[in-house]
PDB file of C-alpha atoms in Angstrom:
ATOM      1  CA  MET A  10      36.558  68.094   5.722  1.00  0.00           C
ATOM      2  CA  LYS A  11      38.410  66.284   7.744  1.00  0.00           C
ATOM      3  CA  GLU A  12      40.883  69.459   8.861  1.00  0.00           C
ATOM      4  CA  LEU A  13      36.622  71.065   9.383  1.00  0.00           C
ATOM      5  CA  ASN A  14      35.790  71.493  13.099  1.00  0.00           C
ATOM      6  CA  PRO A  15      34.318  68.266  14.121  1.00  0.00           C
ATOM      7  CA  VAL A  16      31.284  69.916  16.287  1.00  0.00           C
ATOM      8  CA  LEU A  17      30.491  72.036  13.035  1.00  0.00           C
ATOM      9  CA  LEU A  18      30.797  69.712  11.235  1.00  0.00           C
ATOM     10  CA  LYS A  19      28.248  67.376  12.928  1.00  0.00           C
ATOM     11  CA  GLU A  20      25.547  70.794  13.561  1.00  0.00           C
ATOM     12  CA  MET A  21      25.956  70.779   9.829  1.00  0.00           C
ATOM     13  CA  ARG A  22      25.263  67.515   8.622  1.00  0.00           C
ATOM     14  CA  GLN A  23      22.287  66.767  11.648  1.00  0.00           C
ATOM     15  CA  ARG A  24      20.973  70.329  10.533  1.00  0.00           C
ATOM     16  CA  PHE A  25      21.132  69.144   6.772  1.00  0.00           C
ATOM     17  CA  ARG A  26      20.590  66.244   6.043  1.00  0.00           C
ATOM     18  CA  THR A  27      17.223  65.953   7.086  1.00  0.00           C
ATOM     19  CA  TYR A  28      13.949  66.437   4.663  1.00  0.00           C
ATOM     20  CA  ARG A  29      13.092  69.012   7.162  1.00  0.00           C
ATOM     21  CA  SER A  30      15.621  71.949   5.832  1.00  0.00           C
ATOM     22  CA  PRO A  31      14.793  71.322   2.214  1.00  0.00           C
ATOM     23  CA  LEU A  32      10.906  71.110   3.202  1.00  0.00           C
ATOM     24  CA  VAL A  33      10.982  74.639   5.422  1.00  0.00           C
ATOM     25  CA  LEU A  34      13.029  76.334   2.808  1.00  0.00           C
ATOM     26  CA  LEU A  35      10.112  75.168  -0.044  1.00  0.00           C
ATOM     27  CA  LEU A  36       7.335  76.669   1.906  1.00  0.00           C
ATOM     28  CA  TYR A  37       9.130  79.688   3.246  1.00  0.00           C
ATOM     29  CA  LEU A  38       9.874  80.400  -0.789  1.00  0.00           C
ATOM     30  CA  MET A  39       6.602  79.598  -1.741  1.00  0.00           C
ATOM     31  CA  VAL A  40       5.232  81.688   0.687  1.00  0.00           C
ATOM     32  CA  VAL A  41       7.833  84.811   0.491  1.00  0.00           C
ATOM     33  CA  GLY A  42       7.075  84.308  -3.846  1.00  0.00           C
ATOM     34  CA  GLY A  43       3.511  84.205  -3.434  1.00  0.00           C
ATOM     35  CA  PHE A  44       2.957  87.233  -1.368  1.00  0.00           C
ATOM     36  CA  SER A  45       4.987  88.613  -3.754  1.00  0.00           C
ATOM     37  CA  LEU A  46       3.043  87.938  -6.976  1.00  0.00           C
ATOM     38  CA  CYS A  47      -0.391  88.553  -4.997  1.00  0.00           C
ATOM     39  CA  TYR A  48       0.489  91.880  -3.947  1.00  0.00           C
ATOM     40  CA  ILE A  49       2.058  92.426  -7.983  1.00  0.00           C
ATOM     41  CA  TYR A  50      -1.505  90.888  -9.392  1.00  0.00           C
ATOM     42  CA  LEU A  51      -3.140  92.541  -6.750  1.00  0.00           C
ATOM     43  CA  ARG A  52      -1.931  96.232  -8.162  1.00  0.00           C
ATOM     44  CA  TRP A  53      -2.077  95.119 -11.670  1.00  0.00           C
ATOM     45  CA  ARG A  54      -6.066  94.780 -11.405  1.00  0.00           C
ATOM     46  CA  SER A  55      -6.618  99.064  -9.852  1.00  0.00           C
ATOM     47  CA  ALA A  56      -3.789  99.323 -12.463  1.00  0.00           C
ATOM     48  CA  PRO A  57      -3.323  97.942 -15.874  1.00  0.00           C
ATOM     49  CA  SER A  58       0.122  99.595 -15.430  1.00  0.00           C
ATOM     50  CA  PHE A  59       2.725  98.487 -12.703  1.00  0.00           C
ATOM     51  CA  SER A  60       4.279 101.436 -11.132  1.00  0.00           C
ATOM     52  CA  PRO A  61       8.253 101.452  -9.574  1.00  0.00           C
ATOM     53  CA  GLY A  62       6.700 103.771  -6.136  1.00  0.00           C
ATOM     54  CA  SER A  63       4.628 100.254  -5.694  1.00  0.00           C
ATOM     55  CA  SER A  64       7.694  98.150  -6.855  1.00  0.00           C
ATOM     56  CA  LYS A  65       9.573 100.118  -3.759  1.00  0.00           C
ATOM     57  CA  ASP A  66       6.726  99.645  -1.531  1.00  0.00           C
ATOM     58  CA  ILE A  67       6.530  95.448  -1.621  1.00  0.00           C
ATOM     59  CA  PHE A  68      10.576  95.901  -1.285  1.00  0.00           C
ATOM     60  CA  THR A  69       9.632  97.864   2.161  1.00  0.00           C
ATOM     61  CA  VAL A  70       6.431  94.699   3.096  1.00  0.00           C
ATOM     62  CA  LEU A  71       9.044  91.535   2.109  1.00  0.00           C
ATOM     63  CA  SER A  72      12.214  93.246   3.894  1.00  0.00           C
ATOM     64  CA  MET A  73       9.819  93.868   7.183  1.00  0.00           C
ATOM     65  CA  ALA A  74       9.234  89.942   7.284  1.00  0.00           C
ATOM     66  CA  GLN A  75      12.536  89.204   6.457  1.00  0.00           C
ATOM     67  CA  LEU A  76      13.825  91.194  10.002  1.00  0.00           C
ATOM     68  CA  GLY A  77      10.589  90.204  11.761  1.00  0.00           C
ATOM     69  CA  LEU A  78      11.954  86.222  11.008  1.00  0.00           C
ATOM     70  CA  LEU A  79      15.889  86.825  12.196  1.00  0.00           C
ATOM     71  CA  ALA A  80      13.953  88.782  15.534  1.00  0.00           C
ATOM     72  CA  PHE A  81      11.971  84.959  15.659  1.00  0.00           C
ATOM     73  CA  VAL A  82      13.954  82.517  14.603  1.00  0.00           C
ATOM     74  CA  VAL A  83      17.659  83.083  15.338  1.00  0.00           C
ATOM     75  CA  PRO A  84      17.368  84.031  19.105  1.00  0.00           C
ATOM     76  CA  GLY A  85      15.053  80.996  18.612  1.00  0.00           C
ATOM     77  CA  LEU A  86      17.852  79.035  17.482  1.00  0.00           C
ATOM     78  CA  THR A  87      20.993  79.891  19.349  1.00  0.00           C
ATOM     79  CA  ALA A  88      19.272  80.916  22.745  1.00  0.00           C
ATOM     80  CA  GLY A  89      19.504  76.572  23.788  1.00  0.00           C
ATOM     81  CA  VAL A  90      22.743  75.696  21.771  1.00  0.00           C
ATOM     82  CA  ILE A  91      24.951  75.635  25.182  1.00  0.00           C
ATOM     83  CA  SER A  92      22.273  75.310  27.111  1.00  0.00           C
ATOM     84  CA  GLY A  93      20.747  72.264  25.868  1.00  0.00           C
ATOM     85  CA  GLU A  94      24.778  70.273  25.540  1.00  0.00           C
ATOM     86  CA  ARG A  95      24.395  70.954  29.335  1.00  0.00           C
ATOM     87  CA  GLU A  96      20.729  69.680  29.916  1.00  0.00           C
ATOM     88  CA  ARG A  97      21.558  66.200  27.905  1.00  0.00           C
ATOM     89  CA  GLN A  98      25.136  66.369  30.273  1.00  0.00           C
ATOM     90  CA  THR A  99      27.062  65.920  27.205  1.00  0.00           C
ATOM     91  CA  LEU A 100      28.429  69.740  28.016  1.00  0.00           C
ATOM     92  CA  ASN A 101      31.715  68.143  29.849  1.00  0.00           C
ATOM     93  CA  VAL A 102      31.936  65.460  27.376  1.00  0.00           C
ATOM     94  CA  LEU A 103      32.432  68.656  25.228  1.00  0.00           C
ATOM     95  CA  LEU A 104      34.914  69.789  26.783  1.00  0.00           C
ATOM     96  CA  THR A 105      37.339  67.173  27.268  1.00  0.00           C
ATOM     97  CA  THR A 106      38.101  67.134  23.801  1.00  0.00           C
ATOM     98  CA  GLU A 107      40.508  69.600  21.897  1.00  0.00           C
ATOM     99  CA  LEU A 108      38.446  71.977  21.077  1.00  0.00           C
ATOM    100  CA  SER A 109      38.768  75.102  23.060  1.00  0.00           C
ATOM    101  CA  PRO A 110      35.831  76.881  24.229  1.00  0.00           C
ATOM    102  CA  LEU A 111      35.370  79.366  22.052  1.00  0.00           C
ATOM    103  CA  GLY A 112      35.726  77.011  19.350  1.00  0.00           C
ATOM    104  CA  ILE A 113      32.965  75.205  20.657  1.00  0.00           C
ATOM    105  CA  VAL A 114      31.101  78.515  21.196  1.00  0.00           C
ATOM    106  CA  VAL A 115      32.195  79.761  17.083  1.00  0.00           C
ATOM    107  CA  SER A 116      30.845  76.297  15.833  1.00  0.00           C
ATOM    108  CA  LYS A 117      27.778  76.017  17.596  1.00  0.00           C
ATOM    109  CA  MET A 118      26.742  80.023  16.351  1.00  0.00           C
ATOM    110  CA  ILE A 119      28.127  78.932  12.521  1.00  0.00           C
ATOM    111  CA  SER A 120      25.427  76.539  12.452  1.00  0.00           C
ATOM    112  CA  SER A 121      22.787  77.390  13.344  1.00  0.00           C
ATOM    113  CA  CYS A 122      22.709  80.715  11.781  1.00  0.00           C
ATOM    114  CA  SER A 123      24.236  78.622   8.697  1.00  0.00           C
ATOM    115  CA  PHE A 124      19.868  77.839   7.727  1.00  0.00           C
ATOM    116  CA  ILE A 125      19.008  81.176   8.457  1.00  0.00           C
ATOM    117  CA  ALA A 126      22.125  82.805   5.871  1.00  0.00           C
ATOM    118  CA  LEU A 127      20.658  79.907   3.319  1.00  0.00           C
ATOM    119  CA  LEU A 128      17.005  81.856   3.940  1.00  0.00           C
ATOM    120  CA  LEU A 129      18.048  84.860   3.555  1.00  0.00           C
ATOM    121  CA  PHE A 130      20.040  83.600   0.073  1.00  0.00           C
ATOM    122  CA  ALA A 131      17.450  82.209  -1.549  1.00  0.00           C
ATOM    123  CA  THR A 132      15.195  84.890  -1.164  1.00  0.00           C
ATOM    124  CA  LEU A 133      17.417  86.842  -3.423  1.00  0.00           C
ATOM    125  CA  PRO A 134      15.938  85.948  -6.950  1.00  0.00           C
ATOM    126  CA  LEU A 135      12.409  87.370  -4.800  1.00  0.00           C
ATOM    127  CA  TYR A 136      14.414  90.372  -4.556  1.00  0.00           C
ATOM    128  CA  SER A 137      15.221  90.442  -7.940  1.00  0.00           C
ATOM    129  CA  LEU A 138      11.863  90.196  -9.715  1.00  0.00           C
ATOM    130  CA  VAL A 139      10.824  93.509  -7.240  1.00  0.00           C
ATOM    131  CA  PHE A 140      14.161  95.057  -8.333  1.00  0.00           C
ATOM    132  CA  MET A 141      12.929  93.990 -12.027  1.00  0.00           C
ATOM    133  CA  TYR A 142       9.980  97.350 -11.967  1.00  0.00           C
ATOM    134  CA  GLY A 143      12.533  99.556 -10.973  1.00  0.00           C
ATOM    135  CA  GLY A 144      12.382 102.287  -8.258  1.00  0.00           C
ATOM    136  CA  LEU A 145      14.893 100.871  -6.509  1.00  0.00           C
ATOM    137  CA  ALA A 146      18.738 101.523  -6.841  1.00  0.00           C
ATOM    138  CA  PRO A 147      21.449  97.953  -6.945  1.00  0.00           C
ATOM    139  CA  LEU A 148      23.133  99.560  -3.430  1.00  0.00           C
ATOM    140  CA  GLN A 149      19.982  99.556  -1.373  1.00  0.00           C
ATOM    141  CA  ILE A 150      19.769  95.757  -2.253  1.00  0.00           C
ATOM    142  CA  LEU A 151      23.186  94.950  -1.819  1.00  0.00           C
ATOM    143  CA  GLY A 152      22.727  97.419   1.523  1.00  0.00           C
ATOM    144  CA  ILE A 153      19.664  95.420   2.891  1.00  0.00           C
ATOM    145  CA  LEU A 154      21.707  92.274   2.457  1.00  0.00           C
ATOM    146  CA  GLY A 155      24.345  93.315   4.238  1.00  0.00           C
ATOM    147  CA  PHE A 156      21.640  94.877   7.002  1.00  0.00           C
ATOM    148  CA  PHE A 157      20.162  91.295   7.698  1.00  0.00           C
ATOM    149  CA  LEU A 158      23.662  89.566   7.722  1.00  0.00           C
ATOM    150  CA  ILE A 159      25.073  91.876  10.311  1.00  0.00           C
ATOM    151  CA  THR A 160      21.619  92.190  12.153  1.00  0.00           C
ATOM    152  CA  MET A 161      21.808  87.963  12.542  1.00  0.00           C
ATOM    153  CA  LEU A 162      25.133  88.461  14.183  1.00  0.00           C
ATOM    154  CA  LEU A 163      24.379  90.629  17.142  1.00  0.00           C
ATOM    155  CA  TYR A 164      21.351  88.160  17.519  1.00  0.00           C
ATOM    156  CA  ALA A 165      23.015  84.957  17.176  1.00  0.00           C
ATOM    157  CA  ALA A 166      25.495  86.596  19.492  1.00  0.00           C
ATOM    158  CA  ILE A 167      23.016  87.462  22.414  1.00  0.00           C
ATOM    159  CA  GLY A 168      20.733  83.946  21.879  1.00  0.00           C
ATOM    160  CA  ILE A 169      24.725  81.874  22.037  1.00  0.00           C
ATOM    161  CA  SER A 170      25.721  84.363  25.103  1.00  0.00           C
ATOM    162  CA  CYS A 171      22.283  83.862  26.919  1.00  0.00           C
ATOM    163  CA  SER A 172      22.746  80.130  26.356  1.00  0.00           C
ATOM    164  CA  THR A 173      26.160  80.430  27.767  1.00  0.00           C
ATOM    165  CA  TYR A 174      25.093  82.056  30.848  1.00  0.00           C
ATOM    166  CA  PHE A 175      22.345  80.102  32.257  1.00  0.00           C
ATOM    167  CA  LYS A 176      21.974  76.775  32.684  1.00  0.00           C
ATOM    168  CA  ARG A 177      18.249  76.078  31.719  1.00  0.00           C
ATOM    169  CA  THR A 178      17.575  76.553  28.112  1.00  0.00           C
ATOM    170  CA  GLY A 179      13.521  78.591  28.688  1.00  0.00           C
ATOM    171  CA  ILE A 180      15.259  81.011  30.964  1.00  0.00           C
ATOM    172  CA  SER A 181      17.816  81.864  28.859  1.00  0.00           C
ATOM    173  CA  THR A 182      15.369  81.420  25.260  1.00  0.00           C
ATOM    174  CA  VAL A 183      13.570  84.331  26.924  1.00  0.00           C
ATOM    175  CA  THR A 184      15.924  86.784  28.451  1.00  0.00           C
ATOM    176  CA  ALA A 185      17.383  85.802  24.940  1.00  0.00           C
ATOM    177  CA  TYR A 186      13.766  86.926  23.390  1.00  0.00           C
ATOM    178  CA  GLY A 187      13.896  90.213  25.560  1.00  0.00           C
ATOM    179  CA  LEU A 188      17.270  91.821  24.593  1.00  0.00           C
ATOM    180  CA  VAL A 189      16.119  91.342  20.999  1.00  0.00           C
ATOM    181  CA  PHE A 190      12.848  92.858  21.651  1.00  0.00           C
ATOM    182  CA  PHE A 191      14.478  95.867  23.814  1.00  0.00           C
ATOM    183  CA  GLN A 192      17.226  96.918  20.149  1.00  0.00           C
ATOM    184  CA  LEU A 193      14.067  96.126  18.055  1.00  0.00           C
ATOM    185  CA  ALA A 194      11.669  97.957  19.680  1.00  0.00           C
ATOM    186  CA  GLY A 195      13.205  99.478  22.970  1.00  0.00           C
ATOM    187  CA  THR A 196      15.103 101.783  21.415  1.00  0.00           C
ATOM    188  CA  GLY A 197      12.616 102.847  18.886  1.00  0.00           C
ATOM    189  CA  PHE A 198      10.764 103.510  21.641  1.00  0.00           C
ATOM    190  CA  LEU A 199      13.298 105.442  24.137  1.00  0.00           C
ATOM    191  CA  GLY A 200      14.723 107.682  21.851  1.00  0.00           C
ATOM    192  CA  ALA A 201      10.666 108.971  20.950  1.00  0.00           C
ATOM    193  CA  PHE A 202      10.539 109.724  24.265  1.00  0.00           C
ATOM    194  CA  ILE A 203      13.464 111.464  24.709  1.00  0.00           C
ATOM    195  CA  TYR A 204      13.110 113.491  21.982  1.00  0.00           C
ATOM    196  CA  THR A 205       9.572 114.305  23.164  1.00  0.00           C
ATOM    197  CA  LEU A 206      11.079 115.106  26.134  1.00  0.00           C
ATOM    198  CA  TYR A 207      13.817 117.455  24.611  1.00  0.00           C
ATOM    199  CA  LEU A 208      10.853 119.371  22.327  1.00  0.00           C
ATOM    200  CA  GLN A 209       8.706 120.318  25.480  1.00  0.00           C
ATOM    201  CA  GLN A 210      11.770 121.307  26.974  1.00  0.00           C
ATOM    202  CA  ALA A 211      12.994 124.040  23.402  1.00  0.00           C
ATOM    203  CA  GLU A 212       9.268 124.849  24.001  1.00  0.00           C
ATOM    204  CA  MET A 213       8.760 125.689  27.516  1.00  0.00           C
ATOM    205  CA  ALA A 214      12.436 128.017  26.224  1.00  0.00           C
ATOM    206  CA  MET A 215      10.627 129.732  23.302  1.00  0.00           C
ATOM    207  CA  VAL A 216      13.399 128.074  20.942  1.00  0.00           C
ATOM    208  CA  ARG A 217      13.390 125.756  18.043  1.00  0.00           C
ATOM    209  CA  LEU A 218      15.236 122.303  18.331  1.00  0.00           C
ATOM    210  CA  GLN A 219      18.250 122.617  15.610  1.00  0.00           C
ATOM    211  CA  GLU A 220      19.450 119.445  15.597  1.00  0.00           C
ATOM    212  CA  THR A 221      18.248 116.269  16.598  1.00  0.00           C
ATOM    213  CA  PRO A 222      20.286 115.347  20.620  1.00  0.00           C
ATOM    214  CA  LEU A 223      23.176 112.817  21.040  1.00  0.00           C
ATOM    215  CA  ILE A 224      21.672 109.747  22.618  1.00  0.00           C
ATOM    216  CA  VAL A 225      18.068 110.258  19.857  1.00  0.00           C
ATOM    217  CA  GLN A 226      20.490 110.439  17.063  1.00  0.00           C
ATOM    218  CA  LEU A 227      22.506 107.442  18.980  1.00  0.00           C
ATOM    219  CA  LEU A 228      19.306 105.618  19.602  1.00  0.00           C
ATOM    220  CA  GLN A 229      17.983 105.787  16.313  1.00  0.00           C
ATOM    221  CA  ASP A 230      21.053 104.881  14.427  1.00  0.00           C
ATOM    222  CA  ASN A 231      20.649 101.453  16.837  1.00  0.00           C
ATOM    223  CA  ASN A 232      17.670 101.106  16.467  1.00  0.00           C
ATOM    224  CA  PRO A 233      17.229  98.529  13.257  1.00  0.00           C
ATOM    225  CA  VAL A 234      13.593  99.152  11.886  1.00  0.00           C
ATOM    226  CA  MET A 235      14.625 103.074  11.543  1.00  0.00           C
ATOM    227  CA  VAL A 236      18.416 102.100   9.975  1.00  0.00           C
ATOM    228  CA  MET A 237      16.577  99.579   7.653  1.00  0.00           C
ATOM    229  CA  LEU A 238      13.637 102.497   6.554  1.00  0.00           C
ATOM    230  CA  ARG A 239      16.885 104.859   6.013  1.00  0.00           C
ATOM    231  CA  ILE A 240      18.491 102.205   3.694  1.00  0.00           C
ATOM    232  CA  LEU A 241      14.989 101.939   1.609  1.00  0.00           C
ATOM    233  CA  GLY A 242      15.195 105.444   1.319  1.00  0.00           C
ATOM    234  CA  GLU A 243      12.227 106.279   3.853  1.00  0.00           C
ATOM    235  CA  SER A 244      12.462 109.477   6.314  1.00  0.00           C
ATOM    236  CA  ALA A 245      12.286 107.190  10.010  1.00  0.00           C
ATOM    237  CA  THR A 246      13.760 109.900  12.162  1.00  0.00           C
ATOM    238  CA  PHE A 247      12.829 111.650  15.418  1.00  0.00           C
ATOM    239  CA  GLY A 248      14.202 114.679  13.830  1.00  0.00           C
ATOM    240  CA  PRO A 249      17.046 116.989  11.442  1.00  0.00           C
ATOM    241  CA  ASP A 250      19.303 115.285  11.509  1.00  0.00           C
ATOM    242  CA  ARG A 251      22.427 115.557  13.768  1.00  0.00           C
ATOM    243  CA  GLU A 252      26.298 115.850  12.391  1.00  0.00           C
ATOM    244  CA  MET A 253      27.484 112.167  13.502  1.00  0.00           C
ATOM    245  CA  TRP A 254      31.465 111.257  12.407  1.00  0.00           C
ATOM    246  CA  LEU A 255      30.259 108.205  11.066  1.00  0.00           C
ATOM    247  CA  PRO A 256      26.767 108.108   8.972  1.00  0.00           C
ATOM    248  CA  TYR A 257      23.635 106.235  10.101  1.00  0.00           C
ATOM    249  CA  TRP A 258      24.596 102.599   8.629  1.00  0.00           C
ATOM    250  CA  GLY A 259      28.675 102.786   9.727  1.00  0.00           C
ATOM    251  CA  THR A 260      27.029 103.477  13.406  1.00  0.00           C
ATOM    252  CA  TYR A 261      24.593 100.663  13.226  1.00  0.00           C
ATOM    253  CA  THR A 262      27.177  98.290  11.753  1.00  0.00           C
ATOM    254  CA  VAL A 263      30.225  99.133  14.035  1.00  0.00           C
ATOM    255  CA  THR A 264      28.160  98.991  17.216  1.00  0.00           C
ATOM    256  CA  CYS A 265      26.939  95.677  15.979  1.00  0.00           C
ATOM    257  CA  LEU A 266      29.893  94.097  15.278  1.00  0.00           C
ATOM    258  CA  VAL A 267      31.738  95.835  18.495  1.00  0.00           C
ATOM    259  CA  ILE A 268      28.849  93.888  21.131  1.00  0.00           C
ATOM    260  CA  SER A 269      29.116  90.639  18.703  1.00  0.00           C
ATOM    261  CA  VAL A 270      32.685  89.927  19.178  1.00  0.00           C
ATOM    262  CA  ILE A 271      32.280  91.283  23.023  1.00  0.00           C
ATOM    263  CA  LEU A 272      29.421  88.548  23.260  1.00  0.00           C
ATOM    264  CA  ILE A 273      31.556  85.727  21.694  1.00  0.00           C
ATOM    265  CA  LEU A 274      34.991  86.100  23.516  1.00  0.00           C
ATOM    266  CA  TRP A 275      33.272  86.399  26.664  1.00  0.00           C
ATOM    267  CA  SER A 276      30.838  83.359  26.286  1.00  0.00           C
ATOM    268  CA  GLY A 277      34.447  81.363  25.296  1.00  0.00           C
ATOM    269  CA  TRP A 278      35.985  83.350  28.294  1.00  0.00           C
ATOM    270  CA  LYS A 279      32.338  81.837  30.594  1.00  0.00           C
ATOM    271  CA  LEU A 280      32.608  78.583  28.836  1.00  0.00           C
ATOM    272  CA  ASN A 281      36.235  77.430  30.146  1.00  0.00           C
ATOM    273  CA  PRO A 282      35.691  75.626  32.955  1.00  0.00           C
ATOM    274  CA  VAL A 283      38.851  77.349  34.385  1.00  0.00           C
ATOM    275  CA  ASN A 284      37.177  80.568  34.698  1.00  0.00           C
ATOM    276  CA  HIS A 285      35.458  81.440  37.915  1.00  0.00           C
ATOM    277  CA  ASN A 286      31.679  80.524  37.449  1.00  0.00           C
ATOM    278  CA  ARG A 287      29.039  82.901  39.400  1.00  0.00           C
ATOM    279  CA  LYS A 288      25.915  81.786  39.963  1.00  0.00           C
ATOM    280  CA  LEU A 289      23.331  84.566  39.957  1.00  0.00           C
ATOM    281  CA  PHE A 290      19.992  84.256  38.057  1.00  0.00           C
ATOM    282  CA  ARG A 291      20.630  80.916  37.412  1.00  0.00           C
TER     283      ARG A 291
END
């Protein structure tokens, strides 16, 4: 434990040694588990046999709830980790330690995401309860878990980069939620809007749209809701799929990883007091 990053060790102790963490975990599992059991009971009351299609429906609803949790909690936990230190006037003290600015950023992000990861892994037995009734493949469950982890990494990188750039936690939090909302819903609305324009243009030219335009394909492949539904086997596309160099989940994974790495490296560079600090929008 002595070799562990001291900032990460301190953050982990503060987060997990309080009674709030197990309490929140218990309440979360009770709500999600109770919702699952109530849904199964209601379906059993209406039809004595539980069909695999019903199991898939509840899995989809639970996955949507988990995605909403990530979009709501992760930016809230990460958007104030650096700006909060700055507001408490402890950031300069932290920068005088032997830790590098990038190490501080990574430590703060890991400690913030650890609790969310704990919630995700703790719900796996509930997913297995749904899986027990059939209708889902094991690869789909693993795919959803990987999808959640990648999405959590992206949202955490967005939150901590906003926290590094903005001095005030309030502005950082609002900006992080705005960026997450655009990725969650804005890419879908923008893709639908552009696809409608292409359809109207094709109708005016009296031709049939053979494949989805490239910009629309990229937008729908980077929309988390549409990607998650496609992992679950749903048809969540605007039109016929375009032949791409990567499958939809590969495009989403590569985009999230590249953006996350860039934001983390930029946050470490920005936090370094040696670098020039621009003061726009503060």
